[in-house]
């Protein structure tokens, strides 16, 4: 069902600000992963059509024109495509996403996004996530089953998704009890990794509450013990909030390529795949962060706690050591 087809068609609509552009310039401005010369050659090779017709690079485009780009011998990295269904009705879908698959398309993955996998599984092209999780983060997500539900409830999601709790495996001995972190976060435009979030006075207000669950004195990969299992509850929903807060507290998440080791493994991944030795140094193939519990109030029904336990294997080996009474 999720085998990537060898030929894929990418569709786009010309934006209003690109009307009057040459076709080649509209593509080069919009899709910068190829150079202008590369797009020109694609058009000359006949793999780009405009409104269903083969066009020349100098064809003038108008707003709302339809461009289709055909890619032959298409391939993309393998990702986990299994998921757990926790709830389903005519309007809402609650699933547990596996770690390692992006919710939306990335520079390398267009077909096997989580959204695409779910739409194909339920044979419903209107299914849409109402929020997102990072590619390497697994766990509970709420999705709308149709466009009308998305439109009606997307901006009031806080009345549906009432509480979100995550389990994290972090480096070091985390403080006992409850730790409240309210460091404001923002990107640093001067930093070599532009997407990374840092505590900054002019950052967006954030609040995360951490509760220590357990501590273990066994190495994970090449990471020396101790390490801690921590529950994190979000009270704001900023980008990378849990990861950035934990790193700022001196307890980065095991397997976090961006917030541990000064982001060196994230930069390495940009250039190509990581090695098994890299993953041993990181401690895991995917970061040990999982949205495992959520209190959700489906409109017209009482709120209910949902729980997911399809942890990635490396994290599962840690979590299974936690005393069951804690759950």
PDB file of C-alpha atoms in Angstrom:
ATOM      1  CA  UNK A   1       0.000   0.000   0.000  1.00  0.00           C
ATOM      2  CA  UNK A   2       2.831   2.442   0.815  1.00  0.00           C
ATOM      3  CA  UNK A   3       5.402   1.311  -1.749  1.00  0.00           C
ATOM      4  CA  UNK A   4       6.715   4.473  -3.374  1.00  0.00           C
ATOM      5  CA  UNK A   5       5.764   4.614  -7.083  1.00  0.00           C
ATOM      6  CA  UNK A   6       8.619   4.862  -9.584  1.00  0.00           C
ATOM      7  CA  UNK A   7       6.928   7.786 -11.357  1.00  0.00           C
ATOM      8  CA  UNK A   8       5.458  10.639  -9.340  1.00  0.00           C
ATOM      9  CA  UNK A   9       3.623  13.788 -10.430  1.00  0.00           C
ATOM     10  CA  UNK A  10       3.994  17.018  -8.461  1.00  0.00           C
ATOM     11  CA  UNK A  11       1.277  19.624  -8.989  1.00  0.00           C
ATOM     12  CA  UNK A  12       1.339  23.307  -8.134  1.00  0.00           C
ATOM     13  CA  UNK A  13      -0.718  26.392  -8.938  1.00  0.00           C
ATOM     14  CA  UNK A  14       0.901  29.641 -10.009  1.00  0.00           C
ATOM     15  CA  UNK A  15       0.651  32.223  -7.264  1.00  0.00           C
ATOM     16  CA  UNK A  16      -0.671  35.702  -7.912  1.00  0.00           C
ATOM     17  CA  UNK A  17       2.723  37.312  -7.297  1.00  0.00           C
ATOM     18  CA  UNK A  18       4.251  35.180 -10.097  1.00  0.00           C
ATOM     19  CA  UNK A  19       1.778  36.105 -12.819  1.00  0.00           C
ATOM     20  CA  UNK A  20       3.559  37.367 -15.917  1.00  0.00           C
ATOM     21  CA  UNK A  21       6.723  35.370 -15.135  1.00  0.00           C
ATOM     22  CA  UNK A  22       8.374  33.060 -17.605  1.00  0.00           C
ATOM     23  CA  UNK A  23       7.555  29.464 -16.677  1.00  0.00           C
ATOM     24  CA  UNK A  24      11.207  28.756 -15.872  1.00  0.00           C
ATOM     25  CA  UNK A  25      11.414  31.801 -13.577  1.00  0.00           C
ATOM     26  CA  UNK A  26       8.190  30.918 -11.775  1.00  0.00           C
ATOM     27  CA  UNK A  27       9.544  27.430 -11.052  1.00  0.00           C
ATOM     28  CA  UNK A  28      12.991  28.646 -10.013  1.00  0.00           C
ATOM     29  CA  UNK A  29      11.497  31.233  -7.640  1.00  0.00           C
ATOM     30  CA  UNK A  30       9.016  28.841  -6.078  1.00  0.00           C
ATOM     31  CA  UNK A  31      11.027  25.604  -5.928  1.00  0.00           C
ATOM     32  CA  UNK A  32      14.592  26.483  -5.079  1.00  0.00           C
ATOM     33  CA  UNK A  33      15.800  22.894  -4.666  1.00  0.00           C
ATOM     34  CA  UNK A  34      16.647  23.065  -8.405  1.00  0.00           C
ATOM     35  CA  UNK A  35      18.547  25.865 -10.149  1.00  0.00           C
ATOM     36  CA  UNK A  36      17.063  27.955 -12.951  1.00  0.00           C
ATOM     37  CA  UNK A  37      19.207  26.079 -15.485  1.00  0.00           C
ATOM     38  CA  UNK A  38      18.038  22.739 -14.091  1.00  0.00           C
ATOM     39  CA  UNK A  39      14.381  23.782 -14.352  1.00  0.00           C
ATOM     40  CA  UNK A  40      14.983  24.999 -17.894  1.00  0.00           C
ATOM     41  CA  UNK A  41      16.370  21.593 -18.856  1.00  0.00           C
ATOM     42  CA  UNK A  42      13.414  19.824 -17.200  1.00  0.00           C
ATOM     43  CA  UNK A  43      10.998  21.928 -19.267  1.00  0.00           C
ATOM     44  CA  UNK A  44      12.945  21.229 -22.468  1.00  0.00           C
ATOM     45  CA  UNK A  45      12.888  17.506 -21.639  1.00  0.00           C
ATOM     46  CA  UNK A  46       9.089  17.608 -21.600  1.00  0.00           C
ATOM     47  CA  UNK A  47       8.582  16.562 -17.977  1.00  0.00           C
ATOM     48  CA  UNK A  48       6.869  19.839 -17.045  1.00  0.00           C
ATOM     49  CA  UNK A  49       3.421  20.724 -18.349  1.00  0.00           C
ATOM     50  CA  UNK A  50       1.397  23.923 -18.055  1.00  0.00           C
ATOM     51  CA  UNK A  51      -2.375  23.477 -17.962  1.00  0.00           C
ATOM     52  CA  UNK A  52      -1.924  20.003 -19.408  1.00  0.00           C
ATOM     53  CA  UNK A  53       0.274  21.071 -22.314  1.00  0.00           C
ATOM     54  CA  UNK A  54       4.025  20.883 -22.866  1.00  0.00           C
ATOM     55  CA  UNK A  55       5.338  24.449 -22.739  1.00  0.00           C
ATOM     56  CA  UNK A  56       8.595  26.277 -23.393  1.00  0.00           C
ATOM     57  CA  UNK A  57      10.750  27.827 -20.637  1.00  0.00           C
ATOM     58  CA  UNK A  58       9.713  31.299 -21.871  1.00  0.00           C
ATOM     59  CA  UNK A  59       5.969  30.648 -21.794  1.00  0.00           C
ATOM     60  CA  UNK A  60       4.256  33.373 -19.750  1.00  0.00           C
ATOM     61  CA  UNK A  61       2.296  32.057 -16.763  1.00  0.00           C
ATOM     62  CA  UNK A  62      -0.801  33.535 -15.168  1.00  0.00           C
ATOM     63  CA  UNK A  63      -2.188  33.253 -11.660  1.00  0.00           C
ATOM     64  CA  UNK A  64      -3.940  29.913 -11.017  1.00  0.00           C
ATOM     65  CA  UNK A  65      -2.250  28.190 -13.964  1.00  0.00           C
ATOM     66  CA  UNK A  66      -1.615  24.520 -13.159  1.00  0.00           C
ATOM     67  CA  UNK A  67       1.950  23.222 -13.411  1.00  0.00           C
ATOM     68  CA  UNK A  68       2.682  19.491 -13.296  1.00  0.00           C
ATOM     69  CA  UNK A  69       6.215  18.169 -12.887  1.00  0.00           C
ATOM     70  CA  UNK A  70       6.798  14.471 -13.669  1.00  0.00           C
ATOM     71  CA  UNK A  71       9.641  12.666 -11.900  1.00  0.00           C
ATOM     72  CA  UNK A  72      10.756   9.327 -13.306  1.00  0.00           C
ATOM     73  CA  UNK A  73      12.775   6.757 -11.336  1.00  0.00           C
ATOM     74  CA  UNK A  74      11.539   8.446  -8.171  1.00  0.00           C
ATOM     75  CA  UNK A  75      12.894   7.253  -4.829  1.00  0.00           C
ATOM     76  CA  UNK A  76      12.792   8.498  -1.259  1.00  0.00           C
ATOM     77  CA  UNK A  77      14.107   7.260   2.122  1.00  0.00           C
ATOM     78  CA  UNK A  78      12.197   4.460   3.804  1.00  0.00           C
ATOM     79  CA  UNK A  79      10.069   5.496   6.773  1.00  0.00           C
ATOM     80  CA  UNK A  80       7.821   3.578   9.191  1.00  0.00           C
ATOM     81  CA  UNK A  81       4.244   3.626   7.931  1.00  0.00           C
ATOM     82  CA  UNK A  82       2.401   1.670  10.631  1.00  0.00           C
ATOM     83  CA  UNK A  83       0.151   3.535  13.057  1.00  0.00           C
ATOM     84  CA  UNK A  84      -2.319   2.834  15.849  1.00  0.00           C
ATOM     85  CA  UNK A  85      -5.965   3.921  15.623  1.00  0.00           C
ATOM     86  CA  UNK A  86      -7.272   5.102  19.004  1.00  0.00           C
ATOM     87  CA  UNK A  87     -10.598   6.678  17.962  1.00  0.00           C
ATOM     88  CA  UNK A  88     -12.626   7.290  14.802  1.00  0.00           C
ATOM     89  CA  UNK A  89     -15.968   8.861  13.946  1.00  0.00           C
ATOM     90  CA  UNK A  90     -17.350  10.843  11.011  1.00  0.00           C
ATOM     91  CA  UNK A  91     -15.483  14.010  12.006  1.00  0.00           C
ATOM     92  CA  UNK A  92     -12.406  13.095  14.016  1.00  0.00           C
ATOM     93  CA  UNK A  93      -9.602  10.582  13.954  1.00  0.00           C
ATOM     94  CA  UNK A  94      -7.166  10.000  16.821  1.00  0.00           C
ATOM     95  CA  UNK A  95      -4.030   8.101  15.853  1.00  0.00           C
ATOM     96  CA  UNK A  96      -0.638   7.289  17.280  1.00  0.00           C
ATOM     97  CA  UNK A  97       2.017   8.255  14.759  1.00  0.00           C
ATOM     98  CA  UNK A  98       5.250   6.244  14.593  1.00  0.00           C
ATOM     99  CA  UNK A  99       8.527   8.055  15.157  1.00  0.00           C
ATOM    100  CA  UNK A 100      10.560   8.604  12.015  1.00  0.00           C
ATOM    101  CA  UNK A 101       7.902   9.760   9.535  1.00  0.00           C
ATOM    102  CA  UNK A 102       7.203  13.447   8.768  1.00  0.00           C
ATOM    103  CA  UNK A 103       3.631  14.692   9.063  1.00  0.00           C
ATOM    104  CA  UNK A 104       3.962  16.822   5.909  1.00  0.00           C
ATOM    105  CA  UNK A 105       6.302  16.620   2.942  1.00  0.00           C
ATOM    106  CA  UNK A 106       9.976  17.493   3.311  1.00  0.00           C
ATOM    107  CA  UNK A 107      12.745  18.099   0.793  1.00  0.00           C
ATOM    108  CA  UNK A 108      13.242  14.342   0.478  1.00  0.00           C
ATOM    109  CA  UNK A 109       9.872  12.801   1.329  1.00  0.00           C
ATOM    110  CA  UNK A 110       6.719  13.608  -0.636  1.00  0.00           C
ATOM    111  CA  UNK A 111       4.824  10.334  -0.972  1.00  0.00           C
ATOM    112  CA  UNK A 112       5.183   8.585   2.390  1.00  0.00           C
ATOM    113  CA  UNK A 113       4.328  11.474   4.666  1.00  0.00           C
ATOM    114  CA  UNK A 114       2.148  10.551   7.627  1.00  0.00           C
ATOM    115  CA  UNK A 115      -0.708  12.547   6.099  1.00  0.00           C
ATOM    116  CA  UNK A 116      -0.353  10.678   2.814  1.00  0.00           C
ATOM    117  CA  UNK A 117      -0.108   7.272   4.493  1.00  0.00           C
ATOM    118  CA  UNK A 118      -3.265   7.908   6.558  1.00  0.00           C
ATOM    119  CA  UNK A 119      -5.243   9.254   3.611  1.00  0.00           C
ATOM    120  CA  UNK A 120      -4.429   6.172   1.578  1.00  0.00           C
ATOM    121  CA  UNK A 121      -5.171   3.828   4.492  1.00  0.00           C
ATOM    122  CA  UNK A 122      -8.667   5.293   4.997  1.00  0.00           C
ATOM    123  CA  UNK A 123      -9.194   6.094   1.295  1.00  0.00           C
ATOM    124  CA  UNK A 124     -10.028   9.665   2.209  1.00  0.00           C
ATOM    125  CA  UNK A 125      -8.080  12.556   0.670  1.00  0.00           C
ATOM    126  CA  UNK A 126      -9.720  15.091   3.012  1.00  0.00           C
ATOM    127  CA  UNK A 127      -8.129  13.763   6.216  1.00  0.00           C
ATOM    128  CA  UNK A 128      -5.907  16.489   7.655  1.00  0.00           C
ATOM    129  CA  UNK A 129      -3.817  16.769  10.833  1.00  0.00           C
ATOM    130  CA  UNK A 130      -5.083  19.428  13.253  1.00  0.00           C
ATOM    131  CA  UNK A 131      -1.598  19.838  14.724  1.00  0.00           C
ATOM    132  CA  UNK A 132       1.800  18.297  14.092  1.00  0.00           C
ATOM    133  CA  UNK A 133       4.635  16.337  15.641  1.00  0.00           C
ATOM    134  CA  UNK A 134       8.269  16.485  14.577  1.00  0.00           C
ATOM    135  CA  UNK A 135       9.397  13.725  12.246  1.00  0.00           C
ATOM    136  CA  UNK A 136      11.354  11.950  14.988  1.00  0.00           C
ATOM    137  CA  UNK A 137       8.571  12.314  17.565  1.00  0.00           C
ATOM    138  CA  UNK A 138       5.909   9.619  17.770  1.00  0.00           C
ATOM    139  CA  UNK A 139       2.607   9.577  19.597  1.00  0.00           C
ATOM    140  CA  UNK A 140      -0.959  10.848  19.733  1.00  0.00           C
ATOM    141  CA  UNK A 141      -2.334  13.133  17.044  1.00  0.00           C
ATOM    142  CA  UNK A 142      -5.823  14.493  16.337  1.00  0.00           C
ATOM    143  CA  UNK A 143      -6.908  14.628  12.703  1.00  0.00           C
ATOM    144  CA  UNK A 144     -10.004  15.977  10.970  1.00  0.00           C
ATOM    145  CA  UNK A 145     -11.845  13.494   8.756  1.00  0.00           C
ATOM    146  CA  UNK A 146     -13.073  16.157   6.329  1.00  0.00           C
ATOM    147  CA  UNK A 147     -12.438  19.720   5.231  1.00  0.00           C
ATOM    148  CA  UNK A 148     -15.523  21.084   7.001  1.00  0.00           C
ATOM    149  CA  UNK A 149     -14.424  19.708  10.380  1.00  0.00           C
ATOM    150  CA  UNK A 150     -10.946  21.135   9.885  1.00  0.00           C
ATOM    151  CA  UNK A 151     -12.354  24.561   9.037  1.00  0.00           C
ATOM    152  CA  UNK A 152     -14.747  24.591  12.011  1.00  0.00           C
ATOM    153  CA  UNK A 153     -12.398  23.399  14.737  1.00  0.00           C
ATOM    154  CA  UNK A 154      -8.782  24.051  13.680  1.00  0.00           C
ATOM    155  CA  UNK A 155      -8.606  27.438  15.395  1.00  0.00           C
ATOM    156  CA  UNK A 156     -10.229  26.161  18.589  1.00  0.00           C
ATOM    157  CA  UNK A 157      -8.139  23.028  18.996  1.00  0.00           C
ATOM    158  CA  UNK A 158      -7.328  23.968  22.593  1.00  0.00           C
ATOM    159  CA  UNK A 159     -10.963  23.145  23.465  1.00  0.00           C
ATOM    160  CA  UNK A 160     -10.533  19.656  22.006  1.00  0.00           C
ATOM    161  CA  UNK A 161      -6.949  18.728  22.822  1.00  0.00           C
ATOM    162  CA  UNK A 162      -7.080  19.699  26.494  1.00  0.00           C
ATOM    163  CA  UNK A 163      -3.816  18.249  27.820  1.00  0.00           C
ATOM    164  CA  UNK A 164      -0.742  16.774  26.114  1.00  0.00           C
ATOM    165  CA  UNK A 165       1.780  14.654  27.974  1.00  0.00           C
ATOM    166  CA  UNK A 166       5.020  13.281  26.612  1.00  0.00           C
ATOM    167  CA  UNK A 167       7.574  10.782  27.852  1.00  0.00           C
ATOM    168  CA  UNK A 168      11.217  11.712  27.350  1.00  0.00           C
ATOM    169  CA  UNK A 169      14.446   9.842  27.999  1.00  0.00           C
ATOM    170  CA  UNK A 170      17.108  12.413  28.828  1.00  0.00           C
ATOM    171  CA  UNK A 171      20.762  12.488  29.641  1.00  0.00           C
ATOM    172  CA  UNK A 172      21.838  12.881  33.253  1.00  0.00           C
ATOM    173  CA  UNK A 173      20.125  12.774  36.629  1.00  0.00           C
ATOM    174  CA  UNK A 174      17.025  14.967  36.342  1.00  0.00           C
ATOM    175  CA  UNK A 175      15.883  16.824  39.504  1.00  0.00           C
ATOM    176  CA  UNK A 176      13.326  15.006  41.628  1.00  0.00           C
ATOM    177  CA  UNK A 177       9.707  16.114  41.709  1.00  0.00           C
ATOM    178  CA  UNK A 178       8.299  18.764  39.399  1.00  0.00           C
ATOM    179  CA  UNK A 179      10.324  21.275  37.376  1.00  0.00           C
ATOM    180  CA  UNK A 180       8.645  24.244  35.701  1.00  0.00           C
ATOM    181  CA  UNK A 181      10.495  25.803  32.756  1.00  0.00           C
ATOM    182  CA  UNK A 182       9.265  29.117  31.371  1.00  0.00           C
ATOM    183  CA  UNK A 183      12.229  30.179  29.256  1.00  0.00           C
ATOM    184  CA  UNK A 184      11.029  32.180  26.218  1.00  0.00           C
ATOM    185  CA  UNK A 185      12.255  30.658  22.962  1.00  0.00           C
ATOM    186  CA  UNK A 186      13.227  32.073  19.583  1.00  0.00           C
ATOM    187  CA  UNK A 187      15.471  31.297  16.649  1.00  0.00           C
ATOM    188  CA  UNK A 188      18.909  32.906  16.479  1.00  0.00           C
ATOM    189  CA  UNK A 189      19.342  34.429  12.993  1.00  0.00           C
ATOM    190  CA  UNK A 190      23.120  34.437  13.493  1.00  0.00           C
ATOM    191  CA  UNK A 191      23.368  30.749  14.350  1.00  0.00           C
ATOM    192  CA  UNK A 192      24.591  28.215  11.782  1.00  0.00           C
ATOM    193  CA  UNK A 193      21.361  26.201  12.253  1.00  0.00           C
ATOM    194  CA  UNK A 194      18.523  28.608  11.589  1.00  0.00           C
ATOM    195  CA  UNK A 195      15.697  26.294  12.723  1.00  0.00           C
ATOM    196  CA  UNK A 196      17.141  25.744  16.182  1.00  0.00           C
ATOM    197  CA  UNK A 197      15.364  27.389  19.122  1.00  0.00           C
ATOM    198  CA  UNK A 198      17.201  29.163  21.941  1.00  0.00           C
ATOM    199  CA  UNK A 199      16.220  30.845  25.220  1.00  0.00           C
ATOM    200  CA  UNK A 200      16.049  34.550  24.317  1.00  0.00           C
ATOM    201  CA  UNK A 201      14.600  37.535  26.141  1.00  0.00           C
ATOM    202  CA  UNK A 202      12.655  38.543  23.033  1.00  0.00           C
ATOM    203  CA  UNK A 203      11.423  34.986  22.470  1.00  0.00           C
ATOM    204  CA  UNK A 204       7.843  33.742  22.579  1.00  0.00           C
ATOM    205  CA  UNK A 205       6.469  32.904  26.048  1.00  0.00           C
ATOM    206  CA  UNK A 206       6.706  29.197  26.822  1.00  0.00           C
ATOM    207  CA  UNK A 207       5.782  26.919  29.676  1.00  0.00           C
ATOM    208  CA  UNK A 208       6.645  23.256  30.113  1.00  0.00           C
ATOM    209  CA  UNK A 209       6.206  21.264  33.322  1.00  0.00           C
ATOM    210  CA  UNK A 210       8.531  18.292  33.786  1.00  0.00           C
ATOM    211  CA  UNK A 211       8.011  15.453  36.255  1.00  0.00           C
ATOM    212  CA  UNK A 212      10.737  12.935  36.929  1.00  0.00           C
ATOM    213  CA  UNK A 213       9.521   9.368  36.459  1.00  0.00           C
ATOM    214  CA  UNK A 214      12.583   7.181  36.918  1.00  0.00           C
ATOM    215  CA  UNK A 215      16.367   7.125  36.787  1.00  0.00           C
ATOM    216  CA  UNK A 216      18.586   4.374  35.432  1.00  0.00           C
ATOM    217  CA  UNK A 217      22.312   3.744  35.657  1.00  0.00           C
ATOM    218  CA  UNK A 218      22.837   1.743  32.494  1.00  0.00           C
ATOM    219  CA  UNK A 219      24.530   3.100  29.383  1.00  0.00           C
ATOM    220  CA  UNK A 220      22.487   3.755  26.242  1.00  0.00           C
ATOM    221  CA  UNK A 221      24.646   3.147  23.196  1.00  0.00           C
ATOM    222  CA  UNK A 222      27.849   5.074  23.804  1.00  0.00           C
ATOM    223  CA  UNK A 223      26.146   7.486  26.225  1.00  0.00           C
ATOM    224  CA  UNK A 224      27.305   6.920  29.763  1.00  0.00           C
ATOM    225  CA  UNK A 225      24.772   6.629  32.593  1.00  0.00           C
ATOM    226  CA  UNK A 226      22.887   8.013  34.343  1.00  0.00           C
ATOM    227  CA  UNK A 227      19.850   8.900  32.308  1.00  0.00           C
ATOM    228  CA  UNK A 228      16.312   9.799  33.382  1.00  0.00           C
ATOM    229  CA  UNK A 229      12.776   9.201  32.173  1.00  0.00           C
ATOM    230  CA  UNK A 230      10.777  12.423  32.419  1.00  0.00           C
ATOM    231  CA  UNK A 231       7.146  13.303  31.759  1.00  0.00           C
ATOM    232  CA  UNK A 232       6.650  16.633  30.008  1.00  0.00           C
ATOM    233  CA  UNK A 233       3.397  18.563  29.838  1.00  0.00           C
ATOM    234  CA  UNK A 234       3.023  21.414  27.373  1.00  0.00           C
ATOM    235  CA  UNK A 235       1.133  24.553  28.342  1.00  0.00           C
ATOM    236  CA  UNK A 236       2.202  26.393  25.192  1.00  0.00           C
ATOM    237  CA  UNK A 237       2.933  24.922  21.795  1.00  0.00           C
ATOM    238  CA  UNK A 238       6.114  26.485  20.468  1.00  0.00           C
ATOM    239  CA  UNK A 239       8.392  24.869  17.909  1.00  0.00           C
ATOM    240  CA  UNK A 240      10.738  22.283  19.515  1.00  0.00           C
ATOM    241  CA  UNK A 241       9.591  23.503  22.928  1.00  0.00           C
ATOM    242  CA  UNK A 242      10.234  20.342  24.952  1.00  0.00           C
ATOM    243  CA  UNK A 243      13.532  19.621  23.214  1.00  0.00           C
ATOM    244  CA  UNK A 244      14.837  23.164  23.566  1.00  0.00           C
ATOM    245  CA  UNK A 245      13.762  23.466  27.216  1.00  0.00           C
ATOM    246  CA  UNK A 246      15.376  20.164  28.181  1.00  0.00           C
ATOM    247  CA  UNK A 247      18.605  21.064  26.384  1.00  0.00           C
ATOM    248  CA  UNK A 248      18.619  24.440  28.140  1.00  0.00           C
ATOM    249  CA  UNK A 249      18.226  22.656  31.478  1.00  0.00           C
ATOM    250  CA  UNK A 250      21.276  20.531  30.673  1.00  0.00           C
ATOM    251  CA  UNK A 251      19.321  17.341  29.953  1.00  0.00           C
ATOM    252  CA  UNK A 252      19.052  16.860  26.174  1.00  0.00           C
ATOM    253  CA  UNK A 253      16.847  14.069  24.888  1.00  0.00           C
ATOM    254  CA  UNK A 254      18.667  10.880  23.984  1.00  0.00           C
ATOM    255  CA  UNK A 255      18.910  10.641  20.193  1.00  0.00           C
ATOM    256  CA  UNK A 256      18.197  14.333  19.553  1.00  0.00           C
ATOM    257  CA  UNK A 257      20.326  15.236  16.527  1.00  0.00           C
ATOM    258  CA  UNK A 258      19.588  18.954  16.776  1.00  0.00           C
ATOM    259  CA  UNK A 259      19.756  19.765  20.488  1.00  0.00           C
ATOM    260  CA  UNK A 260      22.527  17.400  21.578  1.00  0.00           C
ATOM    261  CA  UNK A 261      26.177  17.459  20.521  1.00  0.00           C
ATOM    262  CA  UNK A 262      25.760  21.109  19.460  1.00  0.00           C
ATOM    263  CA  UNK A 263      23.671  20.029  16.476  1.00  0.00           C
ATOM    264  CA  UNK A 264      26.645  18.396  14.742  1.00  0.00           C
ATOM    265  CA  UNK A 265      24.662  15.294  13.794  1.00  0.00           C
ATOM    266  CA  UNK A 266      21.855  17.422  12.355  1.00  0.00           C
ATOM    267  CA  UNK A 267      24.386  19.174  10.134  1.00  0.00           C
ATOM    268  CA  UNK A 268      25.889  15.850   9.136  1.00  0.00           C
ATOM    269  CA  UNK A 269      22.439  14.489   8.278  1.00  0.00           C
ATOM    270  CA  UNK A 270      21.847  17.415   5.919  1.00  0.00           C
ATOM    271  CA  UNK A 271      24.780  16.196   3.849  1.00  0.00           C
ATOM    272  CA  UNK A 272      23.812  12.506   3.857  1.00  0.00           C
ATOM    273  CA  UNK A 273      22.701   9.534   5.968  1.00  0.00           C
ATOM    274  CA  UNK A 274      24.156   8.908   9.416  1.00  0.00           C
ATOM    275  CA  UNK A 275      26.169   5.760  10.149  1.00  0.00           C
ATOM    276  CA  UNK A 276      25.458   3.139  12.777  1.00  0.00           C
ATOM    277  CA  UNK A 277      28.419   4.504  14.707  1.00  0.00           C
ATOM    278  CA  UNK A 278      26.746   7.934  14.683  1.00  0.00           C
ATOM    279  CA  UNK A 279      23.578   6.416  16.109  1.00  0.00           C
ATOM    280  CA  UNK A 280      25.562   4.679  18.874  1.00  0.00           C
ATOM    281  CA  UNK A 281      27.037   8.040  19.850  1.00  0.00           C
ATOM    282  CA  UNK A 282      23.574   9.629  19.776  1.00  0.00           C
ATOM    283  CA  UNK A 283      22.119   6.715  21.751  1.00  0.00           C
ATOM    284  CA  UNK A 284      19.197   6.025  19.385  1.00  0.00           C
ATOM    285  CA  UNK A 285      18.087   6.207  15.764  1.00  0.00           C
ATOM    286  CA  UNK A 286      15.172   8.513  16.658  1.00  0.00           C
ATOM    287  CA  UNK A 287      14.925  10.926  19.570  1.00  0.00           C
ATOM    288  CA  UNK A 288      13.351   9.403  22.674  1.00  0.00           C
ATOM    289  CA  UNK A 289      10.369  11.745  22.850  1.00  0.00           C
ATOM    290  CA  UNK A 290       6.831  10.347  22.578  1.00  0.00           C
ATOM    291  CA  UNK A 291       3.376  11.909  23.001  1.00  0.00           C
ATOM    292  CA  UNK A 292       1.966   9.079  25.086  1.00  0.00           C
ATOM    293  CA  UNK A 293      -1.104  10.562  26.827  1.00  0.00           C
ATOM    294  CA  UNK A 294      -3.707  13.156  25.884  1.00  0.00           C
ATOM    295  CA  UNK A 295      -6.957  14.390  27.343  1.00  0.00           C
ATOM    296  CA  UNK A 296      -9.297  14.978  24.425  1.00  0.00           C
ATOM    297  CA  UNK A 297     -12.854  16.296  24.332  1.00  0.00           C
ATOM    298  CA  UNK A 298     -14.543  15.331  21.082  1.00  0.00           C
ATOM    299  CA  UNK A 299     -17.283  17.966  20.480  1.00  0.00           C
ATOM    300  CA  UNK A 300     -20.552  16.736  21.938  1.00  0.00           C
ATOM    301  CA  UNK A 301     -18.854  14.121  24.131  1.00  0.00           C
ATOM    302  CA  UNK A 302     -17.205  14.047  27.537  1.00  0.00           C
ATOM    303  CA  UNK A 303     -13.440  14.437  27.683  1.00  0.00           C
ATOM    304  CA  UNK A 304     -11.448  11.232  27.746  1.00  0.00           C
ATOM    305  CA  UNK A 305      -7.844  10.261  28.352  1.00  0.00           C
ATOM    306  CA  UNK A 306      -6.168   8.442  25.464  1.00  0.00           C
ATOM    307  CA  UNK A 307      -2.900   6.564  25.786  1.00  0.00           C
ATOM    308  CA  UNK A 308      -0.489   5.217  23.176  1.00  0.00           C
ATOM    309  CA  UNK A 309       2.368   2.810  23.723  1.00  0.00           C
ATOM    310  CA  UNK A 310       3.802   2.130  20.252  1.00  0.00           C
ATOM    311  CA  UNK A 311       7.178   3.520  21.292  1.00  0.00           C
ATOM    312  CA  UNK A 312      10.086   3.092  18.887  1.00  0.00           C
ATOM    313  CA  UNK A 313      11.990  -0.065  19.822  1.00  0.00           C
ATOM    314  CA  UNK A 314      14.993   1.651  21.417  1.00  0.00           C
ATOM    315  CA  UNK A 315      12.735   3.787  23.609  1.00  0.00           C
ATOM    316  CA  UNK A 316      10.476   0.847  24.407  1.00  0.00           C
ATOM    317  CA  UNK A 317      13.438  -1.020  25.896  1.00  0.00           C
ATOM    318  CA  UNK A 318      13.866   1.853  28.359  1.00  0.00           C
ATOM    319  CA  UNK A 319      10.192   2.524  29.091  1.00  0.00           C
ATOM    320  CA  UNK A 320       9.450  -1.124  29.879  1.00  0.00           C
ATOM    321  CA  UNK A 321      11.768  -0.840  32.896  1.00  0.00           C
ATOM    322  CA  UNK A 322       9.563   1.808  34.497  1.00  0.00           C
ATOM    323  CA  UNK A 323       7.469   0.420  37.410  1.00  0.00           C
ATOM    324  CA  UNK A 324       4.008  -0.298  36.000  1.00  0.00           C
ATOM    325  CA  UNK A 325       2.317   1.376  38.950  1.00  0.00           C
ATOM    326  CA  UNK A 326       3.532   4.700  37.560  1.00  0.00           C
ATOM    327  CA  UNK A 327       1.241   4.325  34.510  1.00  0.00           C
TER     328      UNK A 327
END
